Amino acid sequence: MSSEARLYTFSQETKDHLRKFRLGTSRARGPQAVIYYIDKKTYEIKQDEDKVVYKSLEEIGDDLPDNSPRYVLLSYPLTLPSGRLSVPYVLLYYLPNTCNAESRMMYAGAKELVRNTSEVGKVFDIESAEDLEDIPSKLAVE
């Protein structure tokens, strides 16, 4: 067991939600996303209390904090140049330049655990809400 797996935890409820979200988004017609954070007291990785499922990149950008990292799980349906529908499921690792070193280290330490537990296909690092605008074009290339 790796050290981050012992330090950072997911509750069973969170694991169940991750699985349900991943399976449910594969049939979605529009973008869906959830934002996760690390509780600094318990080192538990969890969703905000209001459990919002975001329906657009703009909504996500509006709710990302200016000075604190977050993990965003995103399902983004798109039509490939071949005409085939694709629904990539990715992790957006939001790490703003203005966050402190302690937060940077904490979130960097749990990044792979979040990636493996959520079973995403790819990870994109973003530094600002404006970086969300580039995600559709990055996904279309995949």
PDB file of N, CA, C and O in Angstrom, residues 29-74:
ATOM      1  N   ARG A  29     -26.048  13.337 -22.078  1.00  0.00           N
ATOM      2  CA  ARG A  29     -26.067  14.090 -23.333  1.00  0.00           C
ATOM      3  C   ARG A  29     -25.257  15.385 -23.244  1.00  0.00           C
ATOM      4  O   ARG A  29     -24.847  15.926 -24.247  1.00  0.00           O
ATOM      5  N   GLY A  30     -25.070  15.880 -22.015  1.00  0.00           N
ATOM      6  CA  GLY A  30     -24.329  17.124 -21.828  1.00  0.00           C
ATOM      7  C   GLY A  30     -23.224  16.929 -20.810  1.00  0.00           C
ATOM      8  O   GLY A  30     -23.136  15.892 -20.154  1.00  0.00           O
ATOM      9  N   PRO A  31     -22.369  17.937 -20.653  1.00  0.00           N
ATOM     10  CA  PRO A  31     -21.278  17.842 -19.686  1.00  0.00           C
ATOM     11  C   PRO A  31     -21.810  17.693 -18.258  1.00  0.00           C
ATOM     12  O   PRO A  31     -22.856  18.234 -17.916  1.00  0.00           O
ATOM     13  N   GLN A  32     -21.069  16.936 -17.466  1.00  0.00           N
ATOM     14  CA  GLN A  32     -21.376  16.803 -16.046  1.00  0.00           C
ATOM     15  C   GLN A  32     -20.063  16.797 -15.288  1.00  0.00           C
ATOM     16  O   GLN A  32     -19.089  16.197 -15.745  1.00  0.00           O
ATOM     17  N   ALA A  33     -20.053  17.448 -14.136  1.00  0.00           N
ATOM     18  CA  ALA A  33     -18.823  17.499 -13.345  1.00  0.00           C
ATOM     19  C   ALA A  33     -19.157  17.599 -11.863  1.00  0.00           C
ATOM     20  O   ALA A  33     -20.214  18.107 -11.490  1.00  0.00           O
ATOM     21  N   VAL A  34     -18.231  17.107 -11.044  1.00  0.00           N
ATOM     22  CA  VAL A  34     -18.311  17.262  -9.596  1.00  0.00           C
ATOM     23  C   VAL A  34     -16.938  17.728  -9.103  1.00  0.00           C
ATOM     24  O   VAL A  34     -15.917  17.401  -9.700  1.00  0.00           O
ATOM     25  N   ILE A  35     -16.952  18.513  -8.044  1.00  0.00           N
ATOM     26  CA  ILE A  35     -15.717  19.060  -7.489  1.00  0.00           C
ATOM     27  C   ILE A  35     -15.448  18.407  -6.136  1.00  0.00           C
ATOM     28  O   ILE A  35     -16.346  18.317  -5.295  1.00  0.00           O
ATOM     29  N   TYR A  36     -14.198  17.973  -5.944  1.00  0.00           N
ATOM     30  CA  TYR A  36     -13.774  17.361  -4.685  1.00  0.00           C
ATOM     31  C   TYR A  36     -12.652  18.174  -4.054  1.00  0.00           C
ATOM     32  O   TYR A  36     -11.884  18.822  -4.755  1.00  0.00           O
ATOM     33  N   TYR A  37     -12.560  18.096  -2.729  1.00  0.00           N
ATOM     34  CA  TYR A  37     -11.500  18.779  -1.997  1.00  0.00           C
ATOM     35  C   TYR A  37     -10.991  17.848  -0.906  1.00  0.00           C
ATOM     36  O   TYR A  37     -11.592  16.806  -0.619  1.00  0.00           O
ATOM     37  N   ILE A  38      -9.881  18.219  -0.289  1.00  0.00           N
ATOM     38  CA  ILE A  38      -9.325  17.441   0.821  1.00  0.00           C
ATOM     39  C   ILE A  38      -9.622  18.184   2.118  1.00  0.00           C
ATOM     40  O   ILE A  38      -9.269  19.352   2.271  1.00  0.00           O
ATOM     41  N   ASP A  39     -10.259  17.496   3.043  1.00  0.00           N
ATOM     42  CA  ASP A  39     -10.509  18.048   4.371  1.00  0.00           C
ATOM     43  C   ASP A  39      -9.166  18.109   5.105  1.00  0.00           C
ATOM     44  O   ASP A  39      -8.519  17.079   5.321  1.00  0.00           O
ATOM     45  N   LYS A  40      -8.741  19.301   5.490  1.00  0.00           N
ATOM     46  CA  LYS A  40      -7.412  19.485   6.088  1.00  0.00           C
ATOM     47  C   LYS A  40      -7.274  18.839   7.462  1.00  0.00           C
ATOM     48  O   LYS A  40      -6.167  18.528   7.887  1.00  0.00           O
ATOM     49  N   LYS A  41      -8.397  18.618   8.152  1.00  0.00           N
ATOM     50  CA  LYS A  41      -8.320  18.016   9.487  1.00  0.00           C
ATOM     51  C   LYS A  41      -8.230  16.492   9.421  1.00  0.00           C
ATOM     52  O   LYS A  41      -7.472  15.871  10.164  1.00  0.00           O
ATOM     53  N   THR A  42      -9.019  15.883   8.534  1.00  0.00           N
ATOM     54  CA  THR A  42      -9.100  14.420   8.487  1.00  0.00           C
ATOM     55  C   THR A  42      -8.371  13.809   7.285  1.00  0.00           C
ATOM     56  O   THR A  42      -8.228  12.592   7.220  1.00  0.00           O
ATOM     57  N   TYR A  43      -7.944  14.645   6.341  1.00  0.00           N
ATOM     58  CA  TYR A  43      -7.326  14.196   5.086  1.00  0.00           C
ATOM     59  C   TYR A  43      -8.267  13.318   4.266  1.00  0.00           C
ATOM     60  O   TYR A  43      -7.834  12.483   3.492  1.00  0.00           O
ATOM     61  N   GLU A  44      -9.566  13.511   4.470  1.00  0.00           N
ATOM     62  CA  GLU A  44     -10.547  12.787   3.670  1.00  0.00           C
ATOM     63  C   GLU A  44     -10.823  13.582   2.400  1.00  0.00           C
ATOM     64  O   GLU A  44     -10.989  14.800   2.432  1.00  0.00           O
ATOM     65  N   ILE A  45     -10.865  12.874   1.292  1.00  0.00           N
ATOM     66  CA  ILE A  45     -11.188  13.499   0.008  1.00  0.00           C
ATOM     67  C   ILE A  45     -12.690  13.383  -0.166  1.00  0.00           C
ATOM     68  O   ILE A  45     -13.240  12.277  -0.134  1.00  0.00           O
ATOM     69  N   LYS A  46     -13.354  14.544  -0.309  1.00  0.00           N
ATOM     70  CA  LYS A  46     -14.807  14.503  -0.373  1.00  0.00           C
ATOM     71  C   LYS A  46     -15.369  15.640  -1.205  1.00  0.00           C
ATOM     72  O   LYS A  46     -14.684  16.604  -1.519  1.00  0.00           O
ATOM     73  N   GLN A  47     -16.653  15.494  -1.522  1.00  0.00           N
ATOM     74  CA  GLN A  47     -17.368  16.497  -2.299  1.00  0.00           C
ATOM     75  C   GLN A  47     -17.919  17.542  -1.341  1.00  0.00           C
ATOM     76  O   GLN A  47     -18.155  17.265  -0.159  1.00  0.00           O
ATOM     77  N   ASP A  48     -18.129  18.759  -1.845  1.00  0.00           N
ATOM     78  CA  ASP A  48     -18.746  19.796  -1.021  1.00  0.00           C
ATOM     79  C   ASP A  48     -20.094  19.310  -0.487  1.00  0.00           C
ATOM     80  O   ASP A  48     -20.743  18.457  -1.094  1.00  0.00           O
ATOM     81  N   GLU A  49     -20.520  19.895   0.630  1.00  0.00           N
ATOM     82  CA  GLU A  49     -21.750  19.458   1.283  1.00  0.00           C
ATOM     83  C   GLU A  49     -22.986  19.546   0.381  1.00  0.00           C
ATOM     84  O   GLU A  49     -23.888  18.743   0.482  1.00  0.00           O
ATOM     85  N   ASP A  50     -23.013  20.543  -0.515  1.00  0.00           N
ATOM     86  CA  ASP A  50     -24.202  20.709  -1.358  1.00  0.00           C
ATOM     87  C   ASP A  50     -24.269  19.704  -2.505  1.00  0.00           C
ATOM     88  O   ASP A  50     -25.287  19.582  -3.167  1.00  0.00           O
ATOM     89  N   LYS A  51     -23.196  18.959  -2.747  1.00  0.00           N
ATOM     90  CA  LYS A  51     -23.159  17.874  -3.743  1.00  0.00           C
ATOM     91  C   LYS A  51     -23.673  18.307  -5.118  1.00  0.00           C
ATOM     92  O   LYS A  51     -24.441  17.602  -5.765  1.00  0.00           O
ATOM     93  N   VAL A  52     -23.225  19.455  -5.587  1.00  0.00           N
ATOM     94  CA  VAL A  52     -23.646  19.989  -6.879  1.00  0.00           C
ATOM     95  C   VAL A  52     -23.058  19.154  -8.014  1.00  0.00           C
ATOM     96  O   VAL A  52     -21.895  18.775  -7.985  1.00  0.00           O
ATOM     97  N   VAL A  53     -23.894  18.865  -9.020  1.00  0.00           N
ATOM     98  CA  VAL A  53     -23.415  18.296 -10.276  1.00  0.00           C
ATOM     99  C   VAL A  53     -23.487  19.421 -11.297  1.00  0.00           C
ATOM    100  O   VAL A  53     -24.562  19.921 -11.623  1.00  0.00           O
ATOM    101  N   TYR A  54     -22.333  19.851 -11.761  1.00  0.00           N
ATOM    102  CA  TYR A  54     -22.244  20.989 -12.675  1.00  0.00           C
ATOM    103  C   TYR A  54     -22.573  20.552 -14.089  1.00  0.00           C
ATOM    104  O   TYR A  54     -22.201  19.463 -14.517  1.00  0.00           O
ATOM    105  N   LYS A  55     -23.260  21.426 -14.824  1.00  0.00           N
ATOM    106  CA  LYS A  55     -23.710  21.102 -16.174  1.00  0.00           C
ATOM    107  C   LYS A  55     -22.968  21.873 -17.259  1.00  0.00           C
ATOM    108  O   LYS A  55     -23.256  21.707 -18.434  1.00  0.00           O
ATOM    109  N   SER A  56     -22.023  22.744 -16.867  1.00  0.00           N
ATOM    110  CA  SER A  56     -21.251  23.490 -17.867  1.00  0.00           C
ATOM    111  C   SER A  56     -19.889  23.862 -17.298  1.00  0.00           C
ATOM    112  O   SER A  56     -19.707  23.920 -16.075  1.00  0.00           O
ATOM    113  N   LEU A  57     -18.954  24.114 -18.181  1.00  0.00           N
ATOM    114  CA  LEU A  57     -17.620  24.535 -17.746  1.00  0.00           C
ATOM    115  C   LEU A  57     -17.674  25.895 -17.059  1.00  0.00           C
ATOM    116  O   LEU A  57     -16.900  26.166 -16.141  1.00  0.00           O
ATOM    117  N   GLU A  58     -18.607  26.761 -17.476  1.00  0.00           N
ATOM    118  CA  GLU A  58     -18.745  28.080 -16.859  1.00  0.00           C
ATOM    119  C   GLU A  58     -19.164  27.953 -15.391  1.00  0.00           C
ATOM    120  O   GLU A  58     -18.661  28.673 -14.536  1.00  0.00           O
ATOM    121  N   GLU A  59     -20.103  27.026 -15.107  1.00  0.00           N
ATOM    122  CA  GLU A  59     -20.537  26.814 -13.723  1.00  0.00           C
ATOM    123  C   GLU A  59     -19.373  26.345 -12.862  1.00  0.00           C
ATOM    124  O   GLU A  59     -19.221  26.774 -11.716  1.00  0.00           O
ATOM    125  N   ILE A  60     -18.549  25.453 -13.410  1.00  0.00           N
ATOM    126  CA  ILE A  60     -17.385  24.960 -12.673  1.00  0.00           C
ATOM    127  C   ILE A  60     -16.453  26.129 -12.367  1.00  0.00           C
ATOM    128  O   ILE A  60     -16.004  26.310 -11.233  1.00  0.00           O
ATOM    129  N   GLY A  61     -16.154  26.929 -13.394  1.00  0.00           N
ATOM    130  CA  GLY A  61     -15.259  28.077 -13.226  1.00  0.00           C
ATOM    131  C   GLY A  61     -15.745  29.045 -12.175  1.00  0.00           C
ATOM    132  O   GLY A  61     -14.946  29.607 -11.415  1.00  0.00           O
ATOM    133  N   ASP A  62     -17.061  29.247 -12.107  1.00  0.00           N
ATOM    134  CA  ASP A  62     -17.626  30.166 -11.112  1.00  0.00           C
ATOM    135  C   ASP A  62     -17.428  29.665  -9.683  1.00  0.00           C
ATOM    136  O   ASP A  62     -17.326  30.456  -8.744  1.00  0.00           O
ATOM    137  N   ASP A  63     -17.388  28.350  -9.503  1.00  0.00           N
ATOM    138  CA  ASP A  63     -17.303  27.783  -8.148  1.00  0.00           C
ATOM    139  C   ASP A  63     -15.900  27.389  -7.710  1.00  0.00           C
ATOM    140  O   ASP A  63     -15.706  26.988  -6.561  1.00  0.00           O
ATOM    141  N   LEU A  64     -14.908  27.476  -8.603  1.00  0.00           N
ATOM    142  CA  LEU A  64     -13.542  27.144  -8.193  1.00  0.00           C
ATOM    143  C   LEU A  64     -12.970  28.275  -7.335  1.00  0.00           C
ATOM    144  O   LEU A  64     -13.065  29.437  -7.708  1.00  0.00           O
ATOM    145  N   PRO A  65     -12.384  27.942  -6.189  1.00  0.00           N
ATOM    146  CA  PRO A  65     -11.826  28.986  -5.324  1.00  0.00           C
ATOM    147  C   PRO A  65     -10.561  29.597  -5.932  1.00  0.00           C
ATOM    148  O   PRO A  65      -9.865  28.949  -6.712  1.00  0.00           O
ATOM    149  N   ASP A  66     -10.275  30.837  -5.577  1.00  0.00           N
ATOM    150  CA  ASP A  66      -9.110  31.532  -6.129  1.00  0.00           C
ATOM    151  C   ASP A  66      -7.791  31.044  -5.549  1.00  0.00           C
ATOM    152  O   ASP A  66      -6.766  31.109  -6.218  1.00  0.00           O
ATOM    153  N   ASN A  67      -7.790  30.588  -4.300  1.00  0.00           N
ATOM    154  CA  ASN A  67      -6.532  30.292  -3.616  1.00  0.00           C
ATOM    155  C   ASN A  67      -6.405  28.868  -3.090  1.00  0.00           C
ATOM    156  O   ASN A  67      -5.571  28.606  -2.225  1.00  0.00           O
ATOM    157  N   SER A  68      -7.233  27.964  -3.558  1.00  0.00           N
ATOM    158  CA  SER A  68      -7.202  26.608  -3.030  1.00  0.00           C
ATOM    159  C   SER A  68      -7.345  25.587  -4.154  1.00  0.00           C
ATOM    160  O   SER A  68      -8.184  25.757  -5.039  1.00  0.00           O
ATOM    161  N   PRO A  69      -6.540  24.524  -4.144  1.00  0.00           N
ATOM    162  CA  PRO A  69      -6.642  23.497  -5.182  1.00  0.00           C
ATOM    163  C   PRO A  69      -7.947  22.707  -5.069  1.00  0.00           C
ATOM    164  O   PRO A  69      -8.579  22.681  -4.011  1.00  0.00           O
ATOM    165  N   ARG A  70      -8.312  22.058  -6.162  1.00  0.00           N
ATOM    166  CA  ARG A  70      -9.486  21.180  -6.190  1.00  0.00           C
ATOM    167  C   ARG A  70      -9.257  20.089  -7.230  1.00  0.00           C
ATOM    168  O   ARG A  70      -8.449  20.229  -8.139  1.00  0.00           O
ATOM    169  N   TYR A  71     -10.022  19.009  -7.092  1.00  0.00           N
ATOM    170  CA  TYR A  71     -10.087  17.965  -8.113  1.00  0.00           C
ATOM    171  C   TYR A  71     -11.466  18.067  -8.748  1.00  0.00           C
ATOM    172  O   TYR A  71     -12.471  18.087  -8.045  1.00  0.00           O
ATOM    173  N   VAL A  72     -11.514  18.120 -10.079  1.00  0.00           N
ATOM    174  CA  VAL A  72     -12.786  18.191 -10.790  1.00  0.00           C
ATOM    175  C   VAL A  72     -12.894  16.946 -11.664  1.00  0.00           C
ATOM    176  O   VAL A  72     -12.045  16.712 -12.526  1.00  0.00           O
ATOM    177  N   LEU A  73     -13.941  16.156 -11.437  1.00  0.00           N
ATOM    178  CA  LEU A  73     -14.207  15.013 -12.296  1.00  0.00           C
ATOM    179  C   LEU A  73     -15.184  15.468 -13.357  1.00  0.00           C
ATOM    180  O   LEU A  73     -16.255  15.988 -13.041  1.00  0.00           O
ATOM    181  N   LEU A  74     -14.798  15.295 -14.617  1.00  0.00           N
ATOM    182  CA  LEU A  74     -15.570  15.846 -15.725  1.00  0.00           C
ATOM    183  C   LEU A  74     -15.886  14.773 -16.757  1.00  0.00           C
ATOM    184  O   LEU A  74     -15.000  14.050 -17.213  1.00  0.00           O
TER     185      LEU A  74
END
